[in-house]
Amino acid sequence: KAQQRIELELESGISLAYSRLLYSREQAGLIRKNIEKTEAELEVTNEKIIAGKVTKNEYYLVNARFQSELADLITVQNDSLYAKEELKQLMGLNFRDEFDITPLDSSAITEIMSVQIVVPEMLEKILARHPAIGEARMDAEAVRMAVSVAKSYLYPTLSLKGSLSSNYNIGEKGTNGEKIPLYPQLDNNFGQNISLIIQVPIFSQMRNAGKIKKEKINKSLFTSNYYL
């Protein structure tokens, strides 16, 4: 289910990003034509002002429209760049890779339809590096590990502990009343300890069995949602 869902998301995402890119470029072309017309209108308006036929207020109105069109062009260009980067990500390309989009020509639809594209192979290449698939696989491994950890609570555990210790007392004196130096004190007060501990889960068997059952249910739920 996870792979099927991601395949559908990829197909629709690539189609939408491609459509947005084409639409943005078409919009940018129309806005550029409007800008050229507005620039010409500004020149004509300026000449009319010089000739005294119109006031500067007319020029200000045309110039405001010109500035608005420039802002619209920048917005469309930014959207086009964003759509292109989104398309790179969906197709599994490196952000440094450069490519161009060929506008869809209705006369070339027949030729495009005749091109043999193996969709499963293309999707497999994209999915191999798709972060969502990697995340799902890591989650699946975490679920499997959780079951193994829960099962480990049923077995006895053996622990081996050891310690070394010593101490120094600055005021400690010997039988002759002289202070005992550092190193002799450390040697005299040196101690060591070792212990072996075995724990058998007798009274916690039911609780541990409940943990295992819970983790198995989580694993079943995860497996039913992700075919990994």
Short mmCIF file of N, CA, C and O in Angstrom, two decimals, residues 35-112:
data_model
loop_
_atom_site.label_atom_id
_atom_site.label_comp_id
_atom_site.label_asym_id
_atom_site.label_seq_id
_atom_site.Cartn_x
_atom_site.Cartn_y
_atom_site.Cartn_z
N ILE A 35 3.96 43.93 -21.11
CA ILE A 35 4.97 44.91 -20.68
C ILE A 35 5.49 45.72 -21.87
O ILE A 35 5.68 46.94 -21.78
N GLU A 36 5.72 45.02 -23.00
CA GLU A 36 6.18 45.73 -24.20
C GLU A 36 5.14 46.76 -24.66
O GLU A 36 5.49 47.90 -25.03
N LYS A 37 3.87 46.36 -24.62
CA LYS A 37 2.81 47.30 -25.02
C LYS A 37 2.73 48.49 -24.05
O LYS A 37 2.56 49.64 -24.47
N THR A 38 2.87 48.20 -22.77
CA THR A 38 2.79 49.27 -21.77
C THR A 38 3.97 50.21 -21.89
O THR A 38 3.83 51.44 -21.69
N GLU A 39 5.16 49.66 -22.19
CA GLU A 39 6.34 50.52 -22.39
C GLU A 39 6.12 51.47 -23.57
O GLU A 39 6.45 52.67 -23.50
N ALA A 40 5.56 50.91 -24.63
CA ALA A 40 5.27 51.76 -25.80
C ALA A 40 4.23 52.82 -25.45
O ALA A 40 4.34 54.00 -25.87
N GLU A 41 3.25 52.43 -24.64
CA GLU A 41 2.22 53.38 -24.22
C GLU A 41 2.82 54.47 -23.34
O GLU A 41 2.41 55.64 -23.41
N LEU A 42 3.82 54.11 -22.51
CA LEU A 42 4.49 55.11 -21.67
C LEU A 42 5.23 56.14 -22.52
O LEU A 42 5.20 57.34 -22.22
N GLU A 43 5.87 55.65 -23.58
CA GLU A 43 6.59 56.58 -24.46
C GLU A 43 5.62 57.53 -25.15
O GLU A 43 5.88 58.75 -25.25
N VAL A 44 4.50 56.97 -25.61
CA VAL A 44 3.51 57.82 -26.28
C VAL A 44 2.93 58.83 -25.30
O VAL A 44 2.75 60.03 -25.63
N THR A 45 2.65 58.38 -24.08
CA THR A 45 2.09 59.27 -23.05
C THR A 45 3.08 60.38 -22.71
O THR A 45 2.68 61.56 -22.51
N ASN A 46 4.36 60.03 -22.65
CA ASN A 46 5.38 61.03 -22.34
C ASN A 46 5.46 62.09 -23.45
O ASN A 46 5.61 63.30 -23.17
N GLU A 47 5.34 61.64 -24.69
CA GLU A 47 5.36 62.60 -25.81
C GLU A 47 4.13 63.50 -25.77
O GLU A 47 4.21 64.70 -26.06
N LYS A 48 2.99 62.94 -25.37
CA LYS A 48 1.77 63.74 -25.27
C LYS A 48 1.89 64.78 -24.15
O LYS A 48 1.37 65.89 -24.26
N ILE A 49 2.59 64.40 -23.07
CA ILE A 49 2.80 65.35 -21.97
C ILE A 49 3.65 66.51 -22.46
O ILE A 49 3.37 67.69 -22.16
N ILE A 50 4.70 66.18 -23.21
CA ILE A 50 5.59 67.22 -23.74
C ILE A 50 4.80 68.16 -24.68
O ILE A 50 4.99 69.39 -24.68
N ALA A 51 3.90 67.55 -25.46
CA ALA A 51 3.09 68.35 -26.39
C ALA A 51 1.95 69.07 -25.69
O ALA A 51 1.26 69.90 -26.29
N GLY A 52 1.73 68.77 -24.42
CA GLY A 52 0.69 69.43 -23.66
C GLY A 52 -0.70 68.89 -23.90
O GLY A 52 -1.69 69.55 -23.57
N LYS A 53 -0.78 67.65 -24.43
CA LYS A 53 -2.10 67.08 -24.73
C LYS A 53 -2.72 66.37 -23.52
O LYS A 53 -3.94 66.29 -23.41
N VAL A 54 -1.84 65.81 -22.64
CA VAL A 54 -2.35 65.12 -21.44
C VAL A 54 -1.54 65.61 -20.23
O VAL A 54 -0.46 66.19 -20.37
N THR A 55 -2.09 65.34 -19.07
CA THR A 55 -1.38 65.72 -17.84
C THR A 55 -0.48 64.57 -17.38
O THR A 55 -0.56 63.43 -17.86
N LYS A 56 0.38 64.87 -16.38
CA LYS A 56 1.28 63.85 -15.83
C LYS A 56 0.51 62.75 -15.10
O LYS A 56 1.02 61.65 -14.91
N ASN A 57 -0.70 63.09 -14.69
CA ASN A 57 -1.52 62.09 -13.99
C ASN A 57 -1.75 60.86 -14.88
O ASN A 57 -1.76 59.71 -14.40
N GLU A 58 -1.93 61.09 -16.18
CA GLU A 58 -2.11 59.97 -17.12
C GLU A 58 -0.87 59.10 -17.17
O GLU A 58 -0.95 57.87 -17.22
N TYR A 59 0.29 59.76 -17.14
CA TYR A 59 1.57 59.01 -17.15
C TYR A 59 1.69 58.17 -15.88
O TYR A 59 2.14 57.02 -15.93
N TYR A 60 1.31 58.74 -14.74
CA TYR A 60 1.41 58.01 -13.48
C TYR A 60 0.53 56.76 -13.50
O TYR A 60 0.91 55.70 -12.98
N LEU A 61 -0.64 56.85 -14.09
CA LEU A 61 -1.55 55.70 -14.15
C LEU A 61 -0.96 54.58 -15.01
O LEU A 61 -1.00 53.40 -14.64
N VAL A 62 -0.41 54.96 -16.16
CA VAL A 62 0.19 53.96 -17.05
C VAL A 62 1.43 53.34 -16.40
O VAL A 62 1.67 52.13 -16.49
N ASN A 63 2.22 54.18 -15.74
CA ASN A 63 3.44 53.69 -15.09
C ASN A 63 3.10 52.73 -13.93
O ASN A 63 3.83 51.75 -13.70
N ALA A 64 2.01 53.01 -13.21
CA ALA A 64 1.59 52.11 -12.13
C ALA A 64 1.22 50.74 -12.70
O ALA A 64 1.55 49.70 -12.11
N ARG A 65 0.55 50.75 -13.85
CA ARG A 65 0.22 49.47 -14.49
C ARG A 65 1.49 48.76 -14.96
O ARG A 65 1.59 47.52 -14.85
N PHE A 66 2.45 49.53 -15.44
CA PHE A 66 3.72 48.96 -15.88
C PHE A 66 4.46 48.29 -14.71
O PHE A 66 4.96 47.16 -14.83
N GLN A 67 4.51 48.95 -13.57
CA GLN A 67 5.18 48.39 -12.39
C GLN A 67 4.45 47.15 -11.89
O GLN A 67 5.08 46.19 -11.43
N SER A 68 3.13 47.17 -11.96
CA SER A 68 2.35 46.01 -11.54
C SER A 68 2.63 44.81 -12.43
O SER A 68 2.74 43.67 -11.95
N GLU A 69 2.76 45.04 -13.73
CA GLU A 69 3.07 43.96 -14.66
C GLU A 69 4.47 43.40 -14.41
O GLU A 69 4.69 42.18 -14.51
N LEU A 70 5.42 44.26 -14.08
CA LEU A 70 6.77 43.79 -13.73
C LEU A 70 6.74 42.90 -12.49
O LEU A 70 7.41 41.86 -12.43
N ALA A 71 5.94 43.30 -11.50
CA ALA A 71 5.81 42.50 -10.28
C ALA A 71 5.16 41.15 -10.59
O ALA A 71 5.57 40.10 -10.06
N ASP A 72 4.14 41.17 -11.49
CA ASP A 72 3.49 39.91 -11.88
C ASP A 72 4.49 38.98 -12.58
O ASP A 72 4.46 37.75 -12.37
N LEU A 73 5.36 39.55 -13.40
CA LEU A 73 6.36 38.74 -14.11
C LEU A 73 7.32 38.07 -13.13
O LEU A 73 7.65 36.89 -13.27
N ILE A 74 7.75 38.82 -12.12
CA ILE A 74 8.66 38.25 -11.12
C ILE A 74 7.97 37.12 -10.36
O ILE A 74 8.57 36.07 -10.10
N THR A 75 6.70 37.32 -10.02
CA THR A 75 5.94 36.28 -9.31
C THR A 75 5.84 35.01 -10.15
O THR A 75 6.05 33.89 -9.65
N VAL A 76 5.53 35.16 -11.42
CA VAL A 76 5.40 34.00 -12.31
C VAL A 76 6.74 33.30 -12.50
O VAL A 76 6.83 32.07 -12.52
N GLN A 77 7.82 34.08 -12.62
CA GLN A 77 9.15 33.48 -12.78
C GLN A 77 9.55 32.70 -11.52
O GLN A 77 10.14 31.62 -11.62
N ASN A 78 9.24 33.24 -10.35
CA ASN A 78 9.53 32.52 -9.10
C ASN A 78 8.74 31.22 -9.02
O ASN A 78 9.27 30.18 -8.60
N ASP A 79 7.48 31.28 -9.41
CA ASP A 79 6.67 30.07 -9.40
C ASP A 79 7.20 29.03 -10.38
O ASP A 79 7.18 27.83 -10.11
N SER A 80 7.71 29.50 -11.51
CA SER A 80 8.29 28.60 -12.50
C SER A 80 9.54 27.92 -11.96
O SER A 80 9.73 26.71 -12.13
N LEU A 81 10.39 28.68 -11.26
CA LEU A 81 11.59 28.10 -10.65
C LEU A 81 11.23 27.09 -9.57
O LEU A 81 11.85 26.02 -9.46
N TYR A 82 10.22 27.42 -8.78
CA TYR A 82 9.79 26.50 -7.71
C TYR A 82 9.25 25.20 -8.31
O TYR A 82 9.54 24.10 -7.82
N ALA A 83 8.45 25.31 -9.38
CA ALA A 83 7.90 24.12 -10.03
C ALA A 83 9.01 23.27 -10.63
O ALA A 83 8.96 22.03 -10.59
N LYS A 84 10.04 23.91 -11.17
CA LYS A 84 11.17 23.17 -11.75
C LYS A 84 11.94 22.42 -10.68
O LYS A 84 12.32 21.25 -10.87
N GLU A 85 12.18 23.06 -9.53
CA GLU A 85 12.89 22.39 -8.43
C GLU A 85 12.04 21.24 -7.87
O GLU A 85 12.58 20.20 -7.50
N GLU A 86 10.74 21.45 -7.81
CA GLU A 86 9.85 20.39 -7.33
C GLU A 86 9.87 19.20 -8.28
O GLU A 86 9.87 18.04 -7.85
N LEU A 87 9.93 19.49 -9.58
CA LEU A 87 10.00 18.42 -10.57
C LEU A 87 11.31 17.65 -10.45
O LEU A 87 11.33 16.41 -10.59
N LYS A 88 12.41 18.35 -10.17
CA LYS A 88 13.70 17.68 -9.95
C LYS A 88 13.61 16.71 -8.78
O LYS A 88 14.07 15.57 -8.85
N GLN A 89 13.01 17.19 -7.70
CA GLN A 89 12.91 16.36 -6.50
C GLN A 89 12.04 15.13 -6.75
O GLN A 89 12.39 14.02 -6.35
N LEU A 90 10.93 15.32 -7.43
CA LEU A 90 10.03 14.20 -7.70
C LEU A 90 10.66 13.16 -8.61
O LEU A 90 10.38 11.97 -8.49
N MET A 91 11.52 13.61 -9.52
CA MET A 91 12.16 12.69 -10.46
C MET A 91 13.47 12.13 -9.94
O MET A 91 14.16 11.39 -10.63
N GLY A 92 13.82 12.49 -8.70
CA GLY A 92 15.03 11.95 -8.10
C GLY A 92 16.31 12.51 -8.68
O GLY A 92 17.36 11.85 -8.62
N LEU A 93 16.25 13.73 -9.22
CA LEU A 93 17.44 14.36 -9.79
C LEU A 93 18.18 15.16 -8.73
O LEU A 93 17.60 15.59 -7.73
N ASN A 94 19.48 15.34 -8.96
CA ASN A 94 20.29 16.18 -8.08
C ASN A 94 19.92 17.64 -8.30
O ASN A 94 19.57 18.04 -9.42
N PHE A 95 19.98 18.43 -7.23
CA PHE A 95 19.59 19.84 -7.38
C PHE A 95 20.53 20.60 -8.32
O PHE A 95 20.19 21.67 -8.82
N ARG A 96 21.74 20.04 -8.56
CA ARG A 96 22.67 20.69 -9.49
C ARG A 96 22.38 20.34 -10.95
O ARG A 96 22.89 20.99 -11.86
N ASP A 97 21.58 19.28 -11.17
CA ASP A 97 21.27 18.87 -12.54
C ASP A 97 20.41 19.93 -13.22
O ASP A 97 19.47 20.46 -12.63
N GLU A 98 20.75 20.20 -14.47
CA GLU A 98 19.99 21.18 -15.24
C GLU A 98 19.23 20.46 -16.36
O GLU A 98 19.75 19.54 -16.98
N PHE A 99 18.03 20.87 -16.60
CA PHE A 99 17.23 20.31 -17.69
C PHE A 99 16.23 21.36 -18.13
O PHE A 99 15.98 22.34 -17.42
N ASP A 100 15.69 21.15 -19.31
CA ASP A 100 14.72 22.10 -19.84
C ASP A 100 13.43 21.36 -20.16
O ASP A 100 13.43 20.14 -20.40
N ILE A 101 12.35 22.09 -20.17
CA ILE A 101 11.03 21.53 -20.44
C ILE A 101 10.61 21.90 -21.85
O ILE A 101 10.65 23.07 -22.23
N THR A 102 10.24 20.90 -22.61
CA THR A 102 9.76 21.15 -23.97
C THR A 102 8.25 21.40 -23.93
O THR A 102 7.51 20.57 -23.39
N PRO A 103 7.80 22.53 -24.45
CA PRO A 103 6.35 22.80 -24.46
C PRO A 103 5.61 21.71 -25.22
O PRO A 103 6.12 21.15 -26.20
N LEU A 104 4.42 21.39 -24.77
CA LEU A 104 3.62 20.35 -25.38
C LEU A 104 3.01 20.88 -26.68
O LEU A 104 2.24 21.83 -26.68
N ASP A 105 3.40 20.25 -27.78
CA ASP A 105 2.90 20.62 -29.10
C ASP A 105 1.83 19.62 -29.52
O ASP A 105 2.08 18.40 -29.57
N SER A 106 0.65 20.12 -29.78
CA SER A 106 -0.45 19.21 -30.12
C SER A 106 -0.16 18.38 -31.36
O SER A 106 -0.64 17.25 -31.49
N SER A 107 0.65 18.93 -32.28
CA SER A 107 0.98 18.19 -33.49
C SER A 107 1.92 17.03 -33.23
O SER A 107 2.06 16.13 -34.06
N ALA A 108 2.59 17.07 -32.06
CA ALA A 108 3.56 16.01 -31.75
C ALA A 108 3.00 14.98 -30.78
O ALA A 108 3.73 14.10 -30.33
N ILE A 109 1.69 15.08 -30.47
CA ILE A 109 1.11 14.14 -29.50
C ILE A 109 1.20 12.70 -30.01
O ILE A 109 1.51 11.78 -29.26
N THR A 110 0.93 12.51 -31.32
CA THR A 110 0.99 11.16 -31.88
C THR A 110 2.38 10.56 -31.74
O THR A 110 2.54 9.40 -31.37
N GLU A 111 3.39 11.38 -32.01
CA GLU A 111 4.77 10.90 -31.89
C GLU A 111 5.11 10.60 -30.44
O GLU A 111 5.78 9.60 -30.13
N ILE A 112 4.65 11.44 -29.51
CA ILE A 112 4.93 11.22 -28.09
C ILE A 112 4.26 9.95 -27.60
O ILE A 112 4.84 9.17 -26.84
#
